[in-house]
Amino acid sequence: MYALHDSNDHDSDFAKIYWTCRDWSYTYFAKLYNELGVVPFDRYIPESEVTPLGLATVKEQLASGVYAQSDGAVVFLGEPFGLHTRVFINSEGLPTYEAKDVGLSLTKWQDYHFDSSIIITANEQMQYMQTVLKSIEQFAPEPANRTIHLTHGVVKLQGGIKMSSRKGNIVSAMDIINEARAAGAASGIAANESTVMAAIKYAFLKQRMGGDIIYDPQESISMAGNSGPYLQYAHARARSILQKSSLTAAQLQDIDASERALAIKISEYNEVIMRAQIEYMPHHICAYLYELTQTFNRFYENEQVIGSEREAVRCSLLDIYANTLKQGLGLLGIDAPERM
């Protein structure tokens, strides 16, 4: 397609179609990211920008022996590395996605010299990406070894039906957002945008990376159970309790037996965050935050806070609990409202 018009051509009939469609795509993604509260990207790197470099690099490394000729095409022989052989330039001389990803990797390395580059694709692209990175490793080991490939499953409709463009049962990201809004309105709760976004983000992030997701709007928006809105409510509830106290917070000293379980659970926060970061698994944070709220609930059901002899100490513990919950939700991109 790139051979049909120059990258600076905005006037030919084909170019007008190309640039219009590309603008539509960028506009839609900008709308979606804005809905989700995603910080705007510094840069988009379109396929057309990296294709020439990818094509030239594969041809250059063909002469070096990294790639090989096969039936008129240029391939990387993956079998010696326990991988599949993949085509990088087809028999018509056109670059495949593999060659374009070579160009993308080298472009990012040249422009940013990154510490790490995280690529997220569907599970089906795991072997594809392994082969591409292994080929790059042969002539540019640093960017290849600093690239981390994560995969995710598919979003399924209720009932576990896998979405398929061929069958026409596709649900777009905006459809999911609107379904969550509708579920919130139908539930009778005060489902503002903060609650809706919490419902969606948490429903996805609590799933282990790589697994399929069956999204249930009603379950995700619920104020009960392991949901984003529930954790928001737990934070607001803690703040409400603290507002009832007129005492100055006290130092957390001489924690008694009834307070110890909550204090211990709070102390696990940094370890959980570190694990989630090292493993690139945000579901660890979700699981921890839910366990944290359950630990607090058990404490609050059995122990008096406001009006107790240990009110100042317990309010300090409660304040740390609320701050921990707020920080954890913030890492997930979820607001922690003061009241609900």
Coordinates of C-alpha atoms in Angstrom, one line a residue:
M1 CA 0.0 0.0 0.0
Y2 CA 2.9 2.4 0.8
A3 CA 4.2 2.1 -2.7
L4 CA 0.9 3.6 -4.0
H5 CA 1.6 7.0 -2.6
D6 CA 4.4 9.1 -1.2
S7 CA 4.3 9.6 2.6
N8 CA 4.1 13.4 1.9
D9 CA 1.2 13.0 -0.6
H10 CA -2.0 14.3 0.8
D11 CA -3.6 15.3 -2.5
S12 CA -4.0 12.3 -4.7
D13 CA -7.3 10.4 -4.6
F14 CA -5.7 7.4 -2.9
A15 CA -3.8 9.5 -0.4
K16 CA -7.1 11.3 0.6
I17 CA -8.7 7.9 1.3
Y18 CA -5.6 6.8 3.2
W19 CA -5.2 9.9 5.4
T20 CA -8.9 10.2 6.1
C21 CA -9.2 6.6 7.3
R22 CA -6.1 6.9 9.4
D23 CA -7.5 10.1 11.0
W24 CA -10.7 8.2 11.8
S25 CA -8.7 5.5 13.5
Y26 CA -6.6 8.0 15.6
T27 CA -9.7 9.9 16.5
Y28 CA -11.5 6.8 17.7
F29 CA -8.6 5.6 19.8
A30 CA -8.2 9.1 21.3
K31 CA -11.9 9.0 22.3
L32 CA -11.5 5.6 23.8
Y33 CA -8.3 6.5 25.7
N34 CA -10.0 9.7 27.0
E35 CA -13.0 7.7 28.3
L36 CA -10.6 5.4 30.1
G37 CA -8.5 8.3 31.5
V38 CA -5.3 7.1 29.7
V39 CA -2.6 9.8 29.6
P40 CA -2.1 10.9 26.0
F41 CA 0.8 9.1 24.2
D42 CA 3.9 11.1 23.4
R43 CA 4.0 9.6 19.9
Y44 CA 2.3 7.2 17.5
I45 CA 4.6 5.1 15.3
P46 CA 2.5 4.1 12.2
E47 CA 3.4 1.0 10.2
S48 CA 4.3 3.2 7.2
E49 CA 7.1 4.8 9.2
V50 CA 8.9 1.6 10.1
T51 CA 8.3 -0.5 7.0
P52 CA 11.3 0.8 4.9
L53 CA 13.7 0.2 7.8
G54 CA 12.4 -3.2 8.4
L55 CA 12.6 -4.2 4.7
A56 CA 16.1 -2.8 4.3
T57 CA 17.3 -4.5 7.5
V58 CA 16.0 -7.9 6.6
K59 CA 17.7 -7.6 3.1
E60 CA 20.9 -6.5 4.8
Q61 CA 20.8 -9.4 7.3
L62 CA 20.0 -11.8 4.5
A63 CA 23.5 -11.2 3.2
S64 CA 24.8 -11.7 6.7
G65 CA 23.2 -15.1 7.0
V66 CA 20.6 -14.2 9.7
Y67 CA 17.8 -14.8 7.2
A68 CA 17.6 -17.2 4.3
Q69 CA 16.0 -17.6 0.9
S70 CA 13.2 -20.1 0.5
D71 CA 11.1 -20.5 -2.6
G72 CA 11.6 -16.9 -3.6
A73 CA 10.8 -15.6 -0.1
V74 CA 13.1 -14.4 2.7
V75 CA 12.6 -16.4 6.0
F76 CA 14.0 -16.8 9.4
L77 CA 14.7 -20.5 10.2
G78 CA 13.3 -20.8 13.6
E79 CA 13.8 -24.6 14.1
P80 CA 17.3 -24.4 15.4
F81 CA 15.9 -22.3 18.3
G82 CA 12.9 -24.4 18.9
L83 CA 10.6 -22.0 17.0
H84 CA 8.7 -21.9 13.7
T85 CA 10.2 -20.7 10.4
R86 CA 8.5 -17.5 9.4
V87 CA 8.4 -15.4 6.2
F88 CA 9.8 -11.8 6.5
I89 CA 9.7 -10.9 2.8
N90 CA 7.3 -12.8 0.6
S91 CA 7.9 -14.1 -2.9
E92 CA 6.6 -10.9 -4.4
G93 CA 9.3 -8.9 -2.6
L94 CA 6.8 -7.3 -0.1
P95 CA 7.6 -7.1 3.6
T96 CA 5.4 -9.1 6.0
Y97 CA 4.3 -8.1 9.5
E98 CA 7.5 -9.8 10.7
A99 CA 9.7 -7.4 8.8
K100 CA 7.6 -4.4 9.9
D101 CA 8.1 -5.4 13.5
V102 CA 11.8 -5.6 12.9
G103 CA 11.6 -2.0 11.7
L104 CA 9.5 -1.0 14.7
S105 CA 11.9 -2.5 17.2
L106 CA 14.9 -0.8 15.7
T107 CA 13.0 2.5 15.4
K108 CA 12.2 2.5 19.1
W109 CA 15.7 1.5 20.0
Q110 CA 17.3 4.3 17.8
D111 CA 14.9 7.0 19.1
Y112 CA 14.6 6.1 22.8
H113 CA 17.4 3.6 23.7
F114 CA 14.8 2.1 26.1
D115 CA 15.5 0.3 29.3
S116 CA 12.6 -2.0 28.5
S117 CA 10.0 -2.2 25.7
I118 CA 6.7 -4.0 26.6
I119 CA 4.7 -5.4 23.7
I120 CA 1.2 -6.7 24.5
T121 CA -0.6 -8.9 22.0
A122 CA -3.2 -11.7 21.9
N123 CA -2.0 -15.2 23.0
E124 CA -2.2 -16.3 19.4
Q125 CA 0.8 -14.0 18.6
M126 CA 3.1 -15.6 21.2
Q127 CA 5.2 -17.8 18.8
Y128 CA 5.1 -15.1 16.1
M129 CA 6.7 -12.6 18.5
Q130 CA 9.2 -15.1 19.8
T131 CA 10.4 -15.7 16.3
V132 CA 10.6 -12.0 15.4
L133 CA 12.6 -11.2 18.6
K134 CA 14.9 -14.2 18.1
S135 CA 15.7 -13.0 14.6
I136 CA 16.5 -9.5 15.9
E137 CA 18.6 -10.9 18.6
Q138 CA 21.0 -12.3 16.0
F139 CA 22.1 -8.8 14.9
A140 CA 20.8 -6.4 17.5
P141 CA 20.8 -8.2 20.8
E142 CA 20.3 -5.2 23.1
P143 CA 16.8 -4.1 21.9
A144 CA 15.7 -7.8 21.5
N145 CA 16.8 -8.7 25.0
R146 CA 15.2 -5.6 26.5
T147 CA 11.9 -6.3 24.8
I148 CA 9.2 -8.0 27.0
H149 CA 6.4 -9.7 25.3
L150 CA 3.1 -10.1 27.2
T151 CA 0.0 -11.8 25.9
H152 CA -3.7 -11.7 26.8
G153 CA -6.7 -13.8 26.2
V154 CA -9.9 -12.9 24.5
V155 CA -12.9 -11.1 25.8
K156 CA -15.9 -13.3 25.6
L157 CA -19.6 -12.6 25.6
Q158 CA -21.7 -13.7 28.5
G159 CA -22.1 -17.5 28.2
G160 CA -18.4 -17.8 27.3
I161 CA -19.0 -17.3 23.5
K162 CA -15.8 -16.1 21.8
M163 CA -16.1 -13.0 19.7
S164 CA -15.6 -13.5 16.0
S165 CA -15.7 -10.9 13.2
R166 CA -16.6 -13.7 10.8
K167 CA -19.7 -14.5 12.9
G168 CA -20.5 -10.8 13.5
N169 CA -20.7 -11.2 17.3
I170 CA -18.1 -8.5 18.0
V171 CA -18.3 -6.2 21.0
S172 CA -16.2 -3.0 20.8
A173 CA -14.5 -1.3 23.7
M174 CA -17.1 1.5 23.5
D175 CA -19.8 -1.2 23.6
I176 CA -18.4 -2.5 26.9
I177 CA -18.2 1.0 28.4
N178 CA -21.8 1.7 27.4
E179 CA -22.9 -1.6 28.7
A180 CA -21.4 -0.8 32.1
R181 CA -23.1 2.6 32.1
A182 CA -26.5 0.9 31.3
A183 CA -25.9 -1.7 34.1
G184 CA -25.1 1.1 36.5
A185 CA -28.2 3.0 35.7
A186 CA -30.3 -0.2 36.0
S187 CA -28.8 -1.2 39.3
G188 CA -30.2 1.9 41.1
I189 CA -26.8 2.9 42.5
A190 CA -25.2 6.2 41.9
A191 CA -23.1 5.0 39.0
N192 CA -21.1 8.1 37.9
E193 CA -18.3 7.9 35.4
S194 CA -15.8 7.2 38.2
T195 CA -17.8 4.1 39.3
V196 CA -18.3 2.9 35.7
M197 CA -14.6 3.2 34.9
A198 CA -13.7 1.4 38.2
A199 CA -16.1 -1.4 37.2
I200 CA -14.6 -1.9 33.8
K201 CA -10.9 -1.5 34.7
Y202 CA -11.1 -3.8 37.8
A203 CA -13.1 -6.5 35.9
F204 CA -10.3 -6.8 33.4
L205 CA -7.3 -6.2 35.7
K206 CA -8.3 -8.7 38.3
Q207 CA -7.9 -11.5 35.7
R208 CA -4.5 -13.1 35.4
M209 CA -2.6 -11.9 32.4
G210 CA -3.0 -14.3 29.5
G211 CA -6.4 -15.7 30.5
D212 CA -9.7 -15.1 28.7
I213 CA -12.2 -12.7 30.2
I214 CA -15.9 -13.1 30.4
Y215 CA -17.2 -9.6 31.0
D216 CA -20.5 -9.4 33.0
P217 CA -21.6 -5.7 33.2
Q218 CA -24.0 -6.4 36.1
E219 CA -21.3 -8.2 38.2
S220 CA -18.7 -5.6 37.4
I221 CA -20.8 -2.7 38.6
S222 CA -22.0 -4.4 41.8
M223 CA -21.2 -2.8 45.2
A224 CA -20.9 -6.2 46.7
G225 CA -18.2 -8.8 46.0
N226 CA -14.8 -8.5 44.3
S227 CA -15.5 -5.4 42.1
G228 CA -14.0 -2.0 41.5
P229 CA -17.1 -0.1 42.8
Y230 CA -16.9 -2.2 46.0
L231 CA -13.3 -1.2 46.6
Q232 CA -14.3 2.4 46.0
Y233 CA -17.1 2.1 48.5
A234 CA -14.7 0.5 51.0
H235 CA -12.4 3.5 50.8
A236 CA -15.3 6.0 51.1
R237 CA -16.6 4.0 54.1
A238 CA -13.2 4.3 55.9
R239 CA -13.1 8.0 55.3
S240 CA -16.6 8.4 56.6
I241 CA -15.6 6.6 59.8
L242 CA -12.6 8.8 60.2
Q243 CA -14.7 12.0 59.9
K244 CA -16.6 11.0 63.0
S245 CA -13.5 11.2 65.2
S246 CA -12.4 14.4 66.8
L247 CA -9.2 12.9 68.2
T248 CA -5.7 13.6 67.0
A249 CA -4.1 10.6 65.4
A250 CA -1.8 8.6 67.6
Q251 CA 1.4 6.8 66.9
L252 CA 0.9 3.1 66.1
Q253 CA 2.6 1.6 69.1
D254 CA 1.6 -1.4 71.1
I255 CA -0.8 -2.8 68.6
D256 CA -3.1 -5.2 70.3
A257 CA -4.2 -8.6 69.1
S258 CA -7.4 -7.4 67.5
E259 CA -5.5 -4.9 65.4
R260 CA -2.6 -7.0 64.5
A261 CA -4.2 -8.9 61.5
L262 CA -5.1 -5.6 59.8
A263 CA -1.6 -4.1 60.5
I264 CA 0.1 -7.2 59.1
K265 CA -2.1 -7.1 55.9
I266 CA -1.3 -3.4 55.4
S267 CA 2.4 -4.2 55.8
E268 CA 2.3 -6.6 52.8
Y269 CA 1.5 -3.8 50.4
N270 CA 5.0 -3.0 49.2
E271 CA 5.8 -6.7 48.6
V272 CA 2.7 -7.2 46.6
I273 CA 3.4 -4.1 44.4
M274 CA 7.0 -5.3 43.8
R275 CA 5.7 -8.7 42.8
A276 CA 3.2 -7.2 40.4
Q277 CA 5.8 -5.0 38.9
I278 CA 8.4 -7.8 38.5
E279 CA 5.9 -10.3 37.0
Y280 CA 3.9 -7.7 35.0
M281 CA 0.8 -9.1 36.7
P282 CA -1.6 -6.3 38.0
H283 CA -4.1 -9.0 39.2
H284 CA -1.8 -9.4 42.3
I285 CA -2.7 -5.8 43.3
C286 CA -6.4 -6.5 42.8
A287 CA -6.3 -9.7 44.9
Y288 CA -4.4 -7.9 47.6
L289 CA -6.8 -4.9 47.8
Y290 CA -9.8 -7.2 48.0
E291 CA -8.1 -9.2 50.8
L292 CA -7.2 -6.0 52.6
T293 CA -10.9 -4.8 52.6
Q294 CA -12.0 -8.2 53.9
T295 CA -9.4 -8.0 56.7
F296 CA -10.7 -4.6 57.7
N297 CA -14.3 -5.7 57.6
R298 CA -13.6 -8.5 60.0
F299 CA -11.8 -6.1 62.3
Y300 CA -14.6 -3.5 62.2
E301 CA -17.3 -6.1 62.7
N302 CA -15.7 -7.2 66.0
E303 CA -14.0 -4.0 67.3
Q304 CA -15.3 -0.6 68.1
V305 CA -13.3 2.3 66.6
I306 CA -15.2 5.6 67.4
G307 CA -15.7 5.9 71.2
S308 CA -13.3 3.1 72.2
E309 CA -10.4 3.6 74.6
R310 CA -8.1 3.0 71.6
E311 CA -9.9 5.4 69.2
A312 CA -6.8 7.5 68.4
V313 CA -4.7 4.4 67.6
R314 CA -7.4 2.7 65.7
C315 CA -8.1 5.8 63.7
S316 CA -4.5 6.0 62.8
L317 CA -4.6 2.4 61.7
L318 CA -7.8 3.1 59.7
D319 CA -6.2 6.2 58.1
I320 CA -3.2 4.1 56.9
Y321 CA -5.6 1.4 55.6
A322 CA -7.5 4.0 53.6
N323 CA -4.3 5.5 52.2
T324 CA -3.1 2.1 51.2
L325 CA -6.3 1.3 49.5
K326 CA -6.2 4.7 47.7
Q327 CA -2.7 4.1 46.5
G328 CA -3.4 0.7 45.3
L329 CA -6.5 1.8 43.4
G330 CA -4.5 4.6 41.9
L331 CA -2.0 2.2 40.5
L332 CA -4.9 0.5 38.7
G333 CA -6.1 3.8 37.3
I334 CA -9.1 3.8 39.6
D335 CA -10.3 6.8 41.6
A336 CA -10.8 6.5 45.3
P337 CA -13.7 8.8 46.2
E338 CA -14.0 10.3 49.7
R339 CA -17.7 9.6 49.7
M340 CA -20.2 7.6 47.7

